[in-house]
Amino acid sequence: MNTQLAANTKSDYVVAKFGGTSVANFDAMSRCAEIVCADNQVRIVAVSASAGVTNHLVALCKRDLSAAERDEHITGVVAIQEAILAELSLDADLAHGFNETLKAFQNLASEGAKSVAEQDELLSFGERFSSYLFTQVLRGQGLDAVRFDVRKVLKTDSQFAKATPNVAATAAAAKEHLVPLLDDQVVVTQGFIGSNEHNQTTTLGRGGSDYSAALLAEAINAKSVHIWTDVVGIFSTDPRLCAKASPIARLSFDEAAEMATFGAKVLHPATILPASRSHISVFVGSSREPQLGGTWIEKEKSQQPGIRAVTQRKNQILLTVKSPEMLLASGFLARVFTILSEFNISVDLVTTSEISVAITLDNAPNASRPELDQACLDKLSEFCHVSVENNLTLVALIGSEIQLRQQEMNLMQVLSDFNIRLICHGASKHNLCFLVEQSESDYVVQAIHSRLLESQVAA
Ligand code: ASP
Ligand code: MG
């Protein structure tokens, strides 16, 4: 056992999370194990399912699968585990648990999930498998590692597929079951999954392991959470789109939350919530190249005012409602928003004038929001002229203290080449957003990055 472990005080604990590509196979897991071994403050390791596994599980949740398709996905999941197992020999405690879990998976997957609760149970197997395997990899590198079922502590409501954590219940359970283990062991547990008050398995939504790690860090009063992924931090924009995109060394919680919300894919958007309310710093780095550093997200404001990143979110809808009747009358906005909330529609950006309001709605395939349905449009049409435009992209500039200074004047020049549908600025000093045609949005992002962010780095 690593004797230095016991010397650390509780507030020095670090939770490390390894994403799907970081635990995709034995070699990737071994690199992650080296990271854990090198930092004796890491006491909890939360793992994702190995890359590809959750996609198979999602496919297995579909009700209309043919037997052949079902078989193909079951084989796919098992093959990924077996490839890792081929390089490992599981200790008896882990072998027993793993084999039981494998049987349970095969039973449920071949029967098919018959309820949303069973779907979450099925989705949970990826993280359950990878946590057994990763525990053994850590032991192979000499650490005293123990596997822990996170469902004992990560308590949620019963909204299957997108459960909301119960922070108080999680903290209480962690204090009882998890904290006592941390003094002299490294605990390996699962991201993404939790359990409700009846101990049924729940999941936090796709990509939810980052969120789990932050929630666990909060529950054990850790000082930081390290999110190890396949990129060296959060970039000024998507590097696949702009070759000159660069990692950002420091972000404030507000900036990071805006980036995650507005489309930067690196972190699950909810991750920042527990971190910022409990002052836990978040590090994002690459498990392949840990020596390259990454992005630190902390409470402090970032270095200087200005624009730090540009993101985009495609598949946005622009809903415009206009009511000449409401000229000089009051209550127009209240009526519109009451109807939207009746239909459970969550509004993104809003701009208004006396008799009209323009609203954007997120219609991305993974958006958790219900579609804008005809019944809602009919109800608005009773007192408004309603128009709906699709195929738009929301482009967001993220930074701190964004004000219309020199840099933003350059922005106006860049934008003059494009058709801008709506601009929102002022409600938050951390973003400036606008809508553009989806077909043009990649060019808009490239133009903004090259004009505003690359020149900034050079300056
Ligand atoms: N395995 C889950 C997913 O692929 C959760 C995660 O990796 O964060 O969405
Ligand atoms: Mg992820």
XYZ file of C-alpha atoms and ligand atoms in Angstrom:
469
model
C 0.000 0.000 0.000
C 1.092 3.519 -0.658
C 1.987 4.766 2.812
C 1.674 8.411 1.836
C -2.052 8.009 1.382
C -2.947 8.135 5.046
C -0.999 11.362 5.529
C -3.432 13.446 3.502
C -6.234 15.348 5.128
C -9.722 14.959 3.810
C -9.833 18.314 2.087
C -6.874 17.337 -0.082
C -8.802 14.569 -1.761
C -9.076 14.558 -5.526
C -11.684 12.737 -7.587
C -10.404 11.604 -10.983
C -12.755 10.752 -13.805
C -11.706 8.826 -16.887
C -13.908 9.047 -19.963
C -14.831 6.320 -22.432
C -11.824 6.692 -24.731
C -9.507 6.813 -21.713
C -10.744 3.377 -20.607
C -11.394 2.021 -24.106
C -8.892 -0.837 -23.854
C -6.125 -2.239 -21.672
C -3.416 0.127 -22.896
C -5.603 3.182 -22.391
C -6.553 1.951 -18.900
C -2.890 1.412 -18.089
C -2.071 5.013 -18.983
C -4.882 6.151 -16.680
C -3.583 3.931 -13.899
C -0.199 5.653 -14.186
C -1.927 8.996 -13.715
C -3.652 7.736 -10.572
C -0.434 6.225 -9.200
C 1.439 9.481 -9.767
C -0.963 11.531 -7.640
C -1.532 10.224 -4.148
C -4.308 12.737 -3.536
C -6.549 10.867 -5.946
C -8.828 8.763 -3.745
C -11.875 8.249 -5.894
C -11.730 7.216 -9.511
C -14.992 7.410 -11.454
C -14.940 5.638 -14.783
C -17.104 5.816 -17.868
C -18.060 2.764 -19.855
C -15.341 1.762 -22.328
C -15.797 3.671 -25.610
C -18.582 2.216 -27.727
C -20.261 0.253 -24.939
C -22.954 2.782 -24.040
C -23.880 3.142 -27.709
C -24.475 -0.623 -27.871
C -26.535 -0.415 -24.686
C -28.604 2.454 -26.039
C -29.268 0.358 -29.155
C -30.275 -2.593 -26.959
C -32.895 -0.411 -25.264
C -34.851 -0.112 -28.516
C -37.980 -2.200 -28.513
C -38.102 -3.187 -32.172
C -34.726 -4.936 -32.480
C -34.470 -8.111 -34.521
C -32.877 -11.106 -32.807
C -29.833 -10.705 -35.026
C -29.454 -7.028 -34.135
C -29.858 -7.802 -30.453
C -27.167 -10.455 -30.709
C -24.842 -8.140 -32.548
C -25.020 -5.511 -29.802
C -24.648 -8.024 -26.977
C -21.611 -9.501 -28.711
C -20.265 -5.980 -29.229
C -20.438 -5.202 -25.499
C -18.933 -8.530 -24.470
C -16.122 -8.327 -27.033
C -14.935 -4.989 -25.618
C -14.779 -6.470 -22.087
C -13.075 -9.646 -23.311
C -10.374 -7.751 -25.160
C -9.429 -6.073 -21.877
C -9.776 -9.258 -19.847
C -7.388 -10.986 -22.214
C -4.620 -8.814 -20.738
C -5.686 -9.121 -17.107
C -6.242 -11.734 -14.521
C -8.995 -10.710 -12.128
C -8.536 -11.282 -8.394
C -11.187 -13.572 -6.912
C -13.324 -10.760 -5.420
C -13.403 -8.876 -8.704
C -13.860 -12.013 -10.825
C -16.890 -13.027 -8.808
C -18.562 -9.623 -9.110
C -17.673 -9.268 -12.759
C -19.096 -12.669 -13.703
C -22.324 -12.005 -11.816
C -22.647 -8.653 -13.559
C -21.991 -10.241 -16.938
C -24.740 -12.809 -16.350
C -27.189 -10.129 -15.280
C -26.329 -8.146 -18.406
C -26.802 -11.110 -20.718
C -30.170 -11.936 -19.165
C -31.583 -8.439 -19.338
C -30.102 -7.671 -22.755
C -31.532 -10.809 -24.338
C -34.943 -10.335 -22.750
C -35.010 -6.637 -23.638
C -35.827 -3.763 -21.283
C -39.574 -3.530 -20.733
C -39.757 -0.246 -18.833
C -37.796 2.958 -18.493
C -36.470 1.615 -15.203
C -35.166 -1.492 -16.945
C -33.653 0.654 -19.664
C -31.594 2.509 -17.072
C -30.596 -0.810 -15.542
C -29.417 -1.937 -18.980
C -27.560 1.327 -19.620
C -25.706 0.968 -16.336
C -23.726 -2.135 -17.300
C -20.992 -0.305 -19.214
C -19.757 1.589 -16.158
C -20.244 -1.439 -13.941
C -17.981 -3.546 -16.172
C -15.267 -0.943 -16.694
C -15.003 -0.275 -12.959
C -14.189 -3.954 -12.261
C -11.540 -3.984 -14.960
C -9.986 -0.676 -14.015
C -9.724 -1.725 -10.353
C -7.644 -4.692 -11.452
C -5.439 -2.529 -13.666
C -4.721 -0.277 -10.678
C -3.903 -3.280 -8.524
C -1.584 -4.465 -11.271
C 0.351 -1.228 -10.808
C 0.667 -1.808 -7.073
C -2.184 0.314 -5.717
C -4.547 -0.845 -3.011
C -7.696 -0.330 -5.047
C -11.223 -1.365 -4.204
C -14.308 -1.343 -6.404
C -17.331 0.445 -5.023
C -20.907 0.448 -6.310
C -21.752 4.123 -6.639
C -25.474 3.346 -6.455
C -25.016 3.018 -2.689
C -24.264 6.721 -2.437
C -25.271 8.623 -5.556
C -28.938 9.092 -4.777
C -31.302 10.576 -7.352
C -34.980 11.102 -8.045
C -36.856 8.611 -10.223
C -36.650 10.435 -13.521
C -35.113 7.556 -15.417
C -32.709 8.439 -18.249
C -32.114 11.903 -16.830
C -32.274 11.648 -13.087
C -31.700 14.634 -10.831
C -29.281 13.982 -7.979
C -30.340 14.414 -4.389
C -27.327 16.267 -3.058
C -28.143 15.975 0.638
C -28.926 12.253 0.472
C -25.768 11.681 -1.559
C -23.616 13.529 0.970
C -25.134 11.590 3.879
C -24.667 8.223 2.158
C -21.120 9.125 1.105
C -20.237 10.032 4.666
C -21.467 6.689 5.887
C -20.294 4.321 3.143
C -17.602 6.007 1.109
C -15.538 8.381 3.233
C -14.395 5.649 5.676
C -12.816 3.770 2.756
C -10.704 6.678 1.601
C -8.060 6.777 4.276
C -5.987 3.985 2.899
C -7.473 2.872 -0.380
C -8.233 4.175 -3.811
C -11.907 3.667 -4.540
C -12.899 2.889 -8.120
C -16.496 3.603 -8.910
C -18.904 4.297 -11.754
C -19.805 7.543 -13.450
C -23.217 8.110 -15.036
C -25.310 5.897 -12.733
C -27.093 6.301 -9.429
C -30.124 4.953 -7.643
C -33.496 6.244 -6.503
C -35.101 5.887 -3.086
C -36.229 2.357 -3.957
C -32.663 1.459 -4.922
C -33.589 1.141 -8.569
C -30.794 2.075 -10.961
C -31.017 5.499 -12.570
C -28.774 7.335 -15.044
C -27.841 11.010 -15.277
C -28.086 11.337 -19.070
C -25.527 10.787 -21.812
C -22.091 12.076 -20.928
C -23.142 12.171 -17.276
C -19.949 10.720 -15.814
C -18.347 14.155 -15.549
C -21.328 15.256 -13.519
C -21.045 12.163 -11.304
C -17.409 12.943 -10.596
C -18.236 16.499 -9.542
C -21.115 15.261 -7.369
C -18.864 12.729 -5.668
C -16.213 15.386 -5.129
C -18.850 17.552 -3.502
C -20.121 14.685 -1.358
C -16.682 13.918 0.088
C -15.583 17.543 0.284
C -12.742 17.044 -2.198
C -10.548 19.928 -3.254
C -10.666 19.168 -6.967
C -11.967 16.940 -9.672
C -9.769 15.891 -12.566
C -11.593 15.062 -15.770
C -9.321 12.973 -17.980
C -10.474 12.758 -21.557
C -8.999 12.632 -25.060
C -8.239 16.335 -25.513
C -5.736 18.513 -23.707
C -8.325 20.767 -22.118
C -11.046 23.082 -23.298
C -10.235 24.819 -26.553
C -10.943 28.301 -27.842
C -13.140 26.561 -30.403
C -13.562 23.100 -31.900
C -10.046 22.191 -33.150
C -11.572 20.096 -35.937
C -13.004 23.293 -37.343
C -10.098 25.664 -36.720
C -6.586 24.287 -36.884
C -5.358 27.189 -34.771
C -7.762 26.570 -31.896
C -5.764 26.532 -28.673
C -6.370 25.104 -25.208
C -7.408 27.634 -22.586
C -5.252 27.458 -19.459
C -7.772 28.961 -17.050
C -11.490 29.558 -17.042
C -13.824 30.822 -14.371
C -16.807 28.680 -13.376
C -19.126 31.111 -15.148
C -17.172 30.953 -18.376
C -16.923 27.183 -18.271
C -20.632 26.809 -17.568
C -21.455 29.030 -20.526
C -19.104 27.089 -22.767
C -20.602 23.757 -21.814
C -24.133 25.089 -22.223
C -23.439 26.659 -25.575
C -21.979 23.639 -27.247
C -18.366 22.988 -26.259
C -18.531 19.201 -26.045
C -15.725 18.630 -23.558
C -17.690 18.747 -20.315
C -21.214 17.730 -19.415
C -22.928 21.097 -18.744
C -24.104 20.159 -15.239
C -20.566 19.382 -14.042
C -19.884 22.979 -13.101
C -22.887 23.221 -10.754
C -21.560 21.186 -7.829
C -18.036 22.404 -8.471
C -18.935 26.054 -8.314
C -21.356 25.846 -5.396
C -18.848 23.862 -3.331
C -15.668 25.588 -4.540
C -14.106 22.525 -6.086
C -11.648 23.271 -8.851
C -11.993 21.286 -12.053
C -9.124 20.194 -14.262
C -9.627 18.890 -17.801
C -6.740 17.112 -19.502
C -5.800 14.285 -21.837
C -5.077 10.875 -20.345
C -2.956 10.166 -23.407
C -0.751 13.207 -22.885
C -1.013 14.210 -19.228
C 2.313 16.019 -19.452
C 0.726 18.621 -21.737
C -1.420 19.991 -18.924
C -4.945 21.157 -19.588
C -7.596 23.613 -18.484
C -8.193 24.624 -14.866
C -11.650 25.867 -14.027
C -11.734 27.790 -10.783
C -13.658 30.325 -8.837
C -11.296 33.175 -9.585
C -12.049 35.316 -12.542
C -9.902 34.554 -15.515
C -6.966 36.794 -16.234
C -8.469 39.612 -18.242
C -11.762 40.813 -19.680
C -12.443 39.740 -23.218
C -13.576 36.945 -25.449
C -12.024 33.595 -24.693
C -13.849 31.152 -26.935
C -16.430 30.726 -29.645
C -18.845 27.798 -29.694
C -21.776 26.749 -31.817
C -24.922 24.742 -31.302
C -26.732 23.548 -34.401
C -30.409 22.618 -34.915
C -31.880 25.665 -33.259
C -35.404 26.899 -33.841
C -36.376 30.542 -33.955
C -39.949 31.217 -32.925
C -41.255 34.707 -33.559
C -44.609 35.817 -32.195
C -46.086 39.154 -33.033
C -49.292 40.716 -31.823
C -50.278 44.171 -33.089
C -53.258 43.945 -30.731
C -50.873 44.202 -27.821
C -49.577 47.636 -28.771
C -49.576 49.686 -25.566
C -51.314 46.872 -23.680
C -49.599 45.020 -20.877
C -49.121 41.322 -20.262
C -48.070 40.244 -23.749
C -44.840 38.545 -22.692
C -46.516 36.949 -19.698
C -49.155 35.385 -21.977
C -46.557 34.054 -24.401
C -44.349 32.578 -21.690
C -47.272 31.054 -19.822
C -48.192 29.100 -22.928
C -44.608 27.995 -23.522
C -44.302 26.779 -19.974
C -47.634 24.922 -20.206
C -46.036 22.949 -23.012
C -42.878 22.476 -21.003
C -40.818 24.363 -23.548
C -37.574 25.682 -22.264
C -36.525 28.933 -23.823
C -32.940 29.785 -24.698
C -32.468 33.274 -26.034
C -35.096 35.968 -26.096
C -35.294 39.352 -27.755
C -38.357 41.520 -27.566
C -39.993 44.639 -28.838
C -43.289 46.162 -27.772
C -45.457 43.787 -29.766
C -43.201 40.953 -30.754
C -40.892 38.474 -29.166
C -38.293 36.213 -30.766
C -37.275 33.100 -28.911
C -34.770 30.373 -29.686
C -35.318 26.762 -28.728
C -32.764 23.992 -28.711
C -33.800 21.207 -31.048
C -30.501 19.341 -31.121
C -30.993 15.551 -31.182
C -29.782 15.172 -27.593
C -31.661 18.186 -26.238
C -33.843 17.129 -23.364
C -36.587 19.509 -24.358
C -39.855 18.464 -25.936
C -40.435 19.353 -29.560
C -42.314 22.491 -30.373
C -45.669 20.886 -31.054
C -48.550 22.086 -33.130
C -50.866 22.455 -30.136
C -48.535 25.047 -28.666
C -48.334 26.963 -31.942
C -52.151 26.864 -32.247
C -52.558 28.314 -28.799
C -50.132 31.140 -29.539
C -51.875 31.745 -32.861
C -55.074 32.602 -31.001
C -53.645 36.042 -30.251
C -50.398 36.272 -32.221
C -48.965 35.907 -35.640
C -46.511 33.037 -35.245
C -43.567 32.090 -37.428
C -41.084 29.277 -37.020
C -37.681 29.045 -38.674
C -35.522 25.939 -38.574
C -31.959 25.039 -39.533
C -30.326 27.752 -37.531
C -27.176 27.674 -35.441
C -26.576 29.529 -32.229
C -23.057 30.919 -32.155
C -21.833 32.052 -28.748
C -18.825 34.149 -27.851
C -17.775 33.314 -24.332
C -15.554 35.296 -22.048
C -15.693 37.660 -19.174
C -16.835 41.250 -18.936
C -17.730 41.190 -22.611
C -18.541 44.728 -23.573
C -18.780 46.401 -26.908
C -15.231 47.594 -27.084
C -12.696 47.437 -29.887
C -12.783 43.651 -30.164
C -16.520 43.577 -30.565
C -16.383 46.212 -33.256
C -14.170 43.819 -35.177
C -16.869 41.264 -34.564
C -19.439 43.435 -36.286
C -17.158 43.629 -39.297
C -16.805 39.857 -39.416
C -20.538 39.403 -39.117
C -21.327 41.867 -41.865
C -20.529 39.098 -44.365
C -23.238 36.841 -42.985
C -26.968 36.815 -42.476
C -27.529 37.267 -38.740
C -31.011 36.418 -37.517
C -30.891 37.550 -33.890
C -28.355 38.924 -31.450
C -28.468 38.637 -27.683
C -26.123 40.525 -25.460
C -26.329 42.070 -22.053
C -28.143 39.619 -19.799
C -24.826 37.982 -19.004
C -21.388 39.511 -19.218
C -20.089 36.080 -20.121
C -21.660 35.626 -23.497
C -22.723 37.301 -26.657
C -24.903 35.076 -28.820
C -26.456 35.215 -32.222
C -28.247 33.002 -34.685
C -26.990 32.289 -38.181
C -28.025 29.981 -40.982
C -26.819 26.493 -40.218
C -25.222 26.196 -43.653
C -22.986 29.186 -42.868
C -22.200 28.584 -39.230
C -18.878 26.764 -39.647
C -17.602 29.709 -41.699
C -18.874 32.178 -39.112
C -17.016 30.347 -36.350
C -13.854 30.149 -38.439
C -14.019 33.826 -39.313
C -14.591 34.874 -35.706
C -11.829 32.638 -34.422
C -9.292 33.832 -36.921
C -10.206 37.497 -36.545
C -10.802 37.746 -32.809
C -9.159 34.856 -31.030
C -6.034 34.169 -33.040
C -5.096 37.838 -33.174
C -5.681 38.020 -29.432
C -3.203 35.210 -28.819
C -0.661 36.921 -31.063
C -1.101 40.253 -29.283
N -21.139 6.096 -20.636
C -22.041 7.213 -20.646
C -22.137 7.784 -22.049
O -21.468 7.317 -22.948
C -21.682 8.267 -19.662
C -20.335 8.927 -19.881
O -19.461 8.360 -20.511
O -20.156 10.043 -19.402
O -22.888 8.674 -22.270
Mg -17.796 12.579 -21.816
